[in-house]
Every structure is written in C-alpha cells, then in structure tokens.
Coordinates of C-alpha atoms and ligand atoms in Angstrom, one line a residue:
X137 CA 0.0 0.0 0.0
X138 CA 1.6 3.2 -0.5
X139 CA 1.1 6.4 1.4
X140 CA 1.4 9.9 0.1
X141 CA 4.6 11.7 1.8
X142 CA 2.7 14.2 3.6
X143 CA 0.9 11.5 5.8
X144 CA 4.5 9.1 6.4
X145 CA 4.8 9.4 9.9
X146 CA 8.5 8.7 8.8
X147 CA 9.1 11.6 7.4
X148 CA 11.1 14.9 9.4
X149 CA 7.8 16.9 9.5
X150 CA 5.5 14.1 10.8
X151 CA 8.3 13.5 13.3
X152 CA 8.2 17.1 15.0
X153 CA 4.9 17.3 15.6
X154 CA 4.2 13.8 17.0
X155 CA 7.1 15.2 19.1
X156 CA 5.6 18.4 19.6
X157 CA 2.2 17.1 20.6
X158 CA 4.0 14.5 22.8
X159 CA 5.5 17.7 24.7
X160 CA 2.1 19.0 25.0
X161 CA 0.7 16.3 26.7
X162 CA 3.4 15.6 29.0
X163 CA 3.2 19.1 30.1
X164 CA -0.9 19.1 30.6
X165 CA -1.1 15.7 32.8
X166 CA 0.4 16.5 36.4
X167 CA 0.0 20.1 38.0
X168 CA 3.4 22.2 39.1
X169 CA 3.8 22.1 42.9
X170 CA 3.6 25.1 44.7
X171 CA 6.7 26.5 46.9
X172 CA 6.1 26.3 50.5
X173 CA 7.8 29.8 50.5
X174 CA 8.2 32.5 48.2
X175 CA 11.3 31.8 45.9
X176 CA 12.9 34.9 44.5
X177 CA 15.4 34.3 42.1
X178 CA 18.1 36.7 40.4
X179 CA 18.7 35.9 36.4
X180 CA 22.1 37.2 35.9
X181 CA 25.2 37.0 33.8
X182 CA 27.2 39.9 33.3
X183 CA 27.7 39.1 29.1
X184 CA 25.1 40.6 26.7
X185 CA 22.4 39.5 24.8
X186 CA 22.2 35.8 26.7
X187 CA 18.8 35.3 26.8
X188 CA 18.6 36.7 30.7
X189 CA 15.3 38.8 30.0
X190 CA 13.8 36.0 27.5
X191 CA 14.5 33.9 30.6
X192 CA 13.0 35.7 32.9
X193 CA 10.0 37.1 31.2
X194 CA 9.1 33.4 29.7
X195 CA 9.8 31.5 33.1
X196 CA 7.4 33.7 34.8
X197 CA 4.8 33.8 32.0
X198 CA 4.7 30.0 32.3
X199 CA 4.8 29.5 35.8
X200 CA 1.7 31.7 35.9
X201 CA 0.2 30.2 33.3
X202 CA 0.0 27.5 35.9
X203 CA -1.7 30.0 38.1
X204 CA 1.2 30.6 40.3
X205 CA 1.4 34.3 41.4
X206 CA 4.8 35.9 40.2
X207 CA 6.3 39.2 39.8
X208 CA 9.1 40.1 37.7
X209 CA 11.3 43.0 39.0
X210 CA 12.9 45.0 36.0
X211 CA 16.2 45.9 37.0
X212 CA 18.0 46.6 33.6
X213 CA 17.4 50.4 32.4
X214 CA 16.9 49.3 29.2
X215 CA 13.4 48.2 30.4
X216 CA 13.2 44.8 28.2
X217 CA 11.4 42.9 30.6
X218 CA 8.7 45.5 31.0
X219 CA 8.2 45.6 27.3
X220 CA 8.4 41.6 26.8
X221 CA 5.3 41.6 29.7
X222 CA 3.3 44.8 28.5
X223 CA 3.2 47.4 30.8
X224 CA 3.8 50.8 31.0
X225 CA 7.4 51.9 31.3
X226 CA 7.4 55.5 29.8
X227 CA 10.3 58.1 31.6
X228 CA 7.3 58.9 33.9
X229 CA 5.7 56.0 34.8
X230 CA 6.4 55.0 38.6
X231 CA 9.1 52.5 38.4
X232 CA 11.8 50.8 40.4
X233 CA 13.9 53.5 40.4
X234 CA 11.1 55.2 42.6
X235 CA 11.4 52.3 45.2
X236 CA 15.8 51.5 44.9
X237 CA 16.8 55.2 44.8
X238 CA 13.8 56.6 45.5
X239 CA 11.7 55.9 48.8
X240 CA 8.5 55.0 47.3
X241 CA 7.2 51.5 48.4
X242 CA 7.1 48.2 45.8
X243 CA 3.3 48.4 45.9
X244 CA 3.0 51.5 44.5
X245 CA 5.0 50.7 41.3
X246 CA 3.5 47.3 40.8
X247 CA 1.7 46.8 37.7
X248 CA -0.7 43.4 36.7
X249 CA 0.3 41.7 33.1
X250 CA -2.3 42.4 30.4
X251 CA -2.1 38.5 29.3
X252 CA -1.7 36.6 33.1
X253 CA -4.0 38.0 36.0
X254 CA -1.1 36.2 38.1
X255 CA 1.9 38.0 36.2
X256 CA 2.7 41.5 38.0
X257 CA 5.9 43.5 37.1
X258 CA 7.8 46.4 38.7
X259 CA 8.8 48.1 35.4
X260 CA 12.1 50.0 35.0
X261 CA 12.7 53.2 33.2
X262 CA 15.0 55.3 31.6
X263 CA 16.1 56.7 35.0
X264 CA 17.4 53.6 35.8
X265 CA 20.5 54.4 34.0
X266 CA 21.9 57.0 36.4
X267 CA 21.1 54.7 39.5
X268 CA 24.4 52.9 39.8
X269 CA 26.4 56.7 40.1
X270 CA 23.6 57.7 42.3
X271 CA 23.4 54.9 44.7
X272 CA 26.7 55.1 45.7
X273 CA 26.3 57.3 47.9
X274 CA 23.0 56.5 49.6
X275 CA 23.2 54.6 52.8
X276 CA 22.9 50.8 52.6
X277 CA 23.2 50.9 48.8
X278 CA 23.5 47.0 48.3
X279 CA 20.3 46.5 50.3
X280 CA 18.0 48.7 49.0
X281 CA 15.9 45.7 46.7
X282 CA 16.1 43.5 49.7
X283 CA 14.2 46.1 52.0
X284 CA 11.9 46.9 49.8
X285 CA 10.9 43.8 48.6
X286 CA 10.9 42.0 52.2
X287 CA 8.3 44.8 52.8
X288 CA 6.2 44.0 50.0
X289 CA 6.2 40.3 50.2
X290 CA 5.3 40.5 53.7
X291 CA 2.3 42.8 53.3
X292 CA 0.7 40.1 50.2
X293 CA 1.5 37.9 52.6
X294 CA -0.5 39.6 55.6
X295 CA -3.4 40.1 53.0
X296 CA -3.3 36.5 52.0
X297 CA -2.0 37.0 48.6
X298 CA 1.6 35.4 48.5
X299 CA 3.5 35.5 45.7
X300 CA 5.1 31.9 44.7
X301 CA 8.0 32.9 42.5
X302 CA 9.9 37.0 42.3
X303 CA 12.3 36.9 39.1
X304 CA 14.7 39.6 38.8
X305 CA 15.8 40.8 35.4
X306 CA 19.6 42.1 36.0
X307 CA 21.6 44.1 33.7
X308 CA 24.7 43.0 31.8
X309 CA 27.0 44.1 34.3
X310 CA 28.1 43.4 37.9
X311 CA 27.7 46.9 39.0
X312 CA 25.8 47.7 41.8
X313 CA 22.1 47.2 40.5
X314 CA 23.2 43.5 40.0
X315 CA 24.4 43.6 43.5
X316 CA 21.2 44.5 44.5
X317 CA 19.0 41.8 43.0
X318 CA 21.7 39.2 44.2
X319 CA 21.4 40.2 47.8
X320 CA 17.2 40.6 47.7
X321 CA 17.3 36.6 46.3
X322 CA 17.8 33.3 47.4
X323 CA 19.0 31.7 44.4
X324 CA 20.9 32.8 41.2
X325 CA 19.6 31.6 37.8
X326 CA 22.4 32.0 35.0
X327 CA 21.2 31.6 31.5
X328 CA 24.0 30.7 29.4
X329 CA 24.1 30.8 25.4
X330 CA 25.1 27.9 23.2
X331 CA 28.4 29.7 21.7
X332 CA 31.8 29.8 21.5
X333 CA 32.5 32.2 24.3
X334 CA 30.1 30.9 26.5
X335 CA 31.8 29.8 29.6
X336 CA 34.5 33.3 29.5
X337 CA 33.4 35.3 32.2
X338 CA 31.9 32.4 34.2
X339 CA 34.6 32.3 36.7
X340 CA 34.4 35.8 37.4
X341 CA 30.4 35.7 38.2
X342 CA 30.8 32.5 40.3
X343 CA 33.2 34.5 42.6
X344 CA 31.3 37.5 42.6
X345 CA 28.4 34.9 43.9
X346 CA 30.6 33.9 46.5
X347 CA 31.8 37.2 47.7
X348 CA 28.1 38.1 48.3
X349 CA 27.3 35.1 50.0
X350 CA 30.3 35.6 52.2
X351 CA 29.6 39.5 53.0
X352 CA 26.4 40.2 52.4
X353 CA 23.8 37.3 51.5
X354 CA 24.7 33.8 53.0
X355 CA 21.3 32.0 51.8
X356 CA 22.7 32.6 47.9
X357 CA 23.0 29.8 45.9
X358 CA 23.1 29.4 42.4
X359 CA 20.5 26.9 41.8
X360 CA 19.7 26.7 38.2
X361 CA 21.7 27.1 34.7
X362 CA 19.9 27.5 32.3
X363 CA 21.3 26.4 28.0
X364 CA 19.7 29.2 25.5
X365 CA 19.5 29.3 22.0
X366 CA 20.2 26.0 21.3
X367 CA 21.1 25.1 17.6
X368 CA 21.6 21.3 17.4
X369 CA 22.8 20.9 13.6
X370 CA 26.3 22.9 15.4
X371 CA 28.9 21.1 16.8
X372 CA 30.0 23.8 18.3
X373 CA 26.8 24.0 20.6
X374 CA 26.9 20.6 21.2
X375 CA 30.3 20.8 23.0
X376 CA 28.6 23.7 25.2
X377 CA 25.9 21.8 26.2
X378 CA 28.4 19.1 27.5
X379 CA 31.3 21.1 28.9
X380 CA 28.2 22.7 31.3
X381 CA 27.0 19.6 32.2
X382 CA 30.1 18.3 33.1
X383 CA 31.2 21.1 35.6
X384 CA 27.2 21.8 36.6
X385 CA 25.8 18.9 36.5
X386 CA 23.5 19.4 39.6
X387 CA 22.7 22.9 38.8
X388 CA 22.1 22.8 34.4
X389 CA 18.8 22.4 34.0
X390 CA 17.9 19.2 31.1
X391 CA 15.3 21.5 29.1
X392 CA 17.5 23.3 26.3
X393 CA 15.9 26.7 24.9
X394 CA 16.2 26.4 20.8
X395 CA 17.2 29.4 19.2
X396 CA 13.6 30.4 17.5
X397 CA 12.5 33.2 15.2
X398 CA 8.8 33.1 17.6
X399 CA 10.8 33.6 20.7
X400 CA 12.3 36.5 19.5
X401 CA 9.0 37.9 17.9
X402 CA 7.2 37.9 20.8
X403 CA 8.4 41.0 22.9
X404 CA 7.8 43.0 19.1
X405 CA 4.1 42.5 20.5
X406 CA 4.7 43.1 24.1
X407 CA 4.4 39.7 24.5
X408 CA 6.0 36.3 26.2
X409 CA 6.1 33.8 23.6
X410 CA 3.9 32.0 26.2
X411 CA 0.9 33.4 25.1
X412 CA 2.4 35.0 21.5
X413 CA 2.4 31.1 20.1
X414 CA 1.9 28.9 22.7
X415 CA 2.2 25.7 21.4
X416 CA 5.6 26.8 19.1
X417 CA 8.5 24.7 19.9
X418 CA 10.1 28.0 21.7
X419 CA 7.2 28.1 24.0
X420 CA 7.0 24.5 25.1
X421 CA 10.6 24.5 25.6
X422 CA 10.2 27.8 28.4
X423 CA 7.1 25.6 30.0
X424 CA 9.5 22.6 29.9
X425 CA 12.0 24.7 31.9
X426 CA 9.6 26.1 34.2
X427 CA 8.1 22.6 35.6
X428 CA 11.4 21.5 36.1
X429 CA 12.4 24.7 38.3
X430 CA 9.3 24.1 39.8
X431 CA 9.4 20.6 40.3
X432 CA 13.3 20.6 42.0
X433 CA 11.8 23.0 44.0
X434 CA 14.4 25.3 46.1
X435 CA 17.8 23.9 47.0
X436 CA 18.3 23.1 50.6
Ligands
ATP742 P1 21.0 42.1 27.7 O1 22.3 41.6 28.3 O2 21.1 43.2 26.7 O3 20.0 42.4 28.8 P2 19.8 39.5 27.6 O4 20.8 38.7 28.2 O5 18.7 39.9 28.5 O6 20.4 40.8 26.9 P3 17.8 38.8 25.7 O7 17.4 40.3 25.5 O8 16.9 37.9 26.4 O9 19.2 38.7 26.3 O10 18.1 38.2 24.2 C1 19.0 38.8 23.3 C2 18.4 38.7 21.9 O11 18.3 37.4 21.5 C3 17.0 39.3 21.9 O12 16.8 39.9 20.6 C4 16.1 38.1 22.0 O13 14.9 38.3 21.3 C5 16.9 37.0 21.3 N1 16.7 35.7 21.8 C6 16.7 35.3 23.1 N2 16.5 34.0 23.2 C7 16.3 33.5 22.0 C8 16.0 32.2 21.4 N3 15.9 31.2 22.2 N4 15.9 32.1 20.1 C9 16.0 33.2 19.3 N5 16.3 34.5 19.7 C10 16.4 34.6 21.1
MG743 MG1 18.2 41.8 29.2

C-alpha cells in the first residue's frame, strides 16, 4: 500500500509534531507544585544579549500560566522585561527607580500583566541608567531591593495574597544594581548561550556569587543554569551543552531553549512567547524549563 509523503509518519515533518504534541501532553497531565515559601530568584550573567530577560520574562509567564502568582522586578534600564510583559514603562511611569533610589514602596509601582492576572511586574525606566552613580552614595546601597521587597512580600503575605516565584531581570553588568537583585534573592539563575564564548566570564560571576554570599547574603545559591539558543545541527553548541554539564551537572537544568524566530518575535508585540504562540516549539521549551524549576523546588 503506498502512502502519500505528507501522511508518512516517517518523514522529518510528521516527526516534529508527533514530538511536539507528545511535549504537550506531558506538560498538561500532572500540576506544578507550589513552593512552601516564596522563591525569589536573580537571572544574571554579566555578558550581553544571553537570553537573561527572554528567561526571565518566559519562566514567569509559564509559571503563571499555571496559576502561580509571580512578579518580575525590571532591574535593567533598558526596560526589556517590561516591554516583553506589556506594561507601561514611559520616563514617567512609577518604576523601580522610585522604590531603589527613590523611597517610594514596591506596591505603588506594581503593575498586573495584560495577558496573566497572576503576572505582575515592577517596570524599569530610563532613569534607571543613572542609579548605579547615584546609589553610591545612599546609605545601605547594596540592600535597597532586599528592604523593599521584604516589605512588599510581607504585606501580600499579611493580606493572603503570596507570591510563589519573584524573578529579577539584572543588567549586563556586575555593578551595583546586579548587587542589588543578588542580595534581595535566594537563588541565582544563570542563562547561558550555546556559543563559542560561552563559559568566559563564568569564573568571574561564580566568585562575585561567593563574595556576596560571604559578606552580604549567606542564603545565595546558584541553583539553576539555564542552555539558551540552542542550535543542534552545530557542533559547536553541542560541546557547550556538554562542557556545562560536566562542571554543573547538579545545577544545568535538562530542558534546552532552541534558538527560535517566535521567541524572538514575541516581545515585538509586548508579549512572552507564552501566550504570542503557545504551542511553538520555543514556547513549550520555556514551559518545559519552568516545571522542572518548579518541580526541584528550592535547594536546601
Ligand atoms: P542584555 O544583556 O542586553 O540584557 P539579555 O541577556 O537579556 O540581553 P535577551 O534580550 O533575552 O538577552 O536576548 C538577546 C536577543 O536574543 C533578543 O533579541 C532576543 O529576542 C533574542 N533571543 C533570546 N533567546 C532567543 C532564542 N531562544 N531564540 C532566538 N532568539 C532569542
Ligand atoms: Mg536583558
């Protein structure tokens, strides 16, 4: 009997989306456990262009796609995160530099996601950029995040409206914004991108990690790495792939972001890829990631 190509289940095509829809089952059977406490987690790596807001913005979207409440804390002037999610970040919208240089409290800034009644995001704006000169010489500059988001999660938490997850969108530096989100968290997530250069730099963040968790942090840990933009015809990002999971293999993550033309669409719309194409492979891949952080739960 012969079939026409289109309908050989042998062929590339039929392949990938059996796969596809194979993902999309796995991911709609069991429901993601809720944290017993409110994780906050810093996505950081001083190199550009990694894949730290994609990472943020698309972990939170699919956590609270599973109804967990999460905010995402812009803390990059350039204000990605804020566009990626879809609210307001003009020069005078009330941002977190009202709350970090500023005295203005979290709540006030706070806005809800247009696409996920559990997504809220403090948005950053331009004014961001002068915050690392100006902090320098306000008192406790390195805890200024921490205070103010230790206030706002205890207030939800008094009203009965606790987040489950806080992701925090650092900048491409290790100034003292960076500094900031690493001493508010609990656990460091570093996306790292499938390229040559990948692992320079490394070294340098890992002991910046430890300095903090020495002077001013001790519950940091860096829980989660994270592979992004994955290209699996190259060698070359094969090798990364296995060089991280060599040195990390408690903290690299299995899921593996592809590098996808949807993923990097979405934010064009103010919007995750979660809800831009849900079911693209992009998309699954982020949900992938996110039951798996959620499922490991917090290190001990
Ligand atoms: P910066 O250091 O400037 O803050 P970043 O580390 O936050 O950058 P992103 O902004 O998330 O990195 O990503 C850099 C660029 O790569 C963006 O244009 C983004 O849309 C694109 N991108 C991120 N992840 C993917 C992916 N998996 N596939 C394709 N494009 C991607
Ligand atoms: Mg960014």
């Amino acid at each position: 009997m012969s079939s026409s190509p289109e309908y050989d289940a042998t062929t590339p095509l039929a392949r990938e989306l059996a796969d596809l829809t194979r993902r999309r089952l796995a991911l709609s059977t069991d429901p993601l456990p809720a944290p017993d406490h409110t994780r906050v987690i810093t996505v950081s790596n001083q190199k550009g262009g990694v894949g730290k807001t994609t990472t943020t913005v698309n972990l939170a979207a699919a956590l609270a796609r599973s109804s967990a409440k999460v905010l995402v804390i812009d803390l990059d002037p350039q204000g990605n995160a804020s566009t990626a999610i879809g609210v307001e970040h003009r020069a005078e919208t009330a941002s977190v530099y009202d709350v970090i240089v500023g005295d203005g409290a979290m709540a006030d800034v706070v806005q809800q996601s247009p696409e996920f009644p559990t997504l809220f995001c403090v948005p950053a704006t331009i004014h961001l950029a002068g915050a690392e000169i100006e902090l320098v010489s306000l008192v406790a500059r390195e805890q200024r995040l921490r205070t103010a988001l230790d206030a706002y999660l205890s207030e939800t938490e008094a009203a009965g409206e606790r987040f489950d997850y806080v992701f925090i969108d650092c900048p491409p530096s290790l100034g003292l914004l960076t500094i900031n989100a690493f001493v508010a968290a609990q656990e460091v997530l570093i996306p790292i991108q499938c390229e040559y250069y990948a692992l320079e730099g490394l070294s340098q963040l890992l002991r910046n990690i430890q300095l903090i968790e020495k002077h001013l942090n001790p519950k940091l840990a860096v829980s989660s790495i994270l592979l992004t933009m994955y290209d699996g015809r190259t060698n070359l990002a094969q090798q990364v792939v296995a060089d991280v999971r060599e040195h990390f293999p408690k903290e690299a993550l299995k899921t593996l972001i592809p590098r996808s033309v949807r993923i990097s669409e979405a934010p064009g719309y103010g919007q995750t890829v979660i809800s831009y194409d849900t079911n693209s492979p992009g998309s699954l891949s982020y949900l992938e990631a996110a039951a798996e952080l959620a499922r490991r739960g917090a290190p001990q």
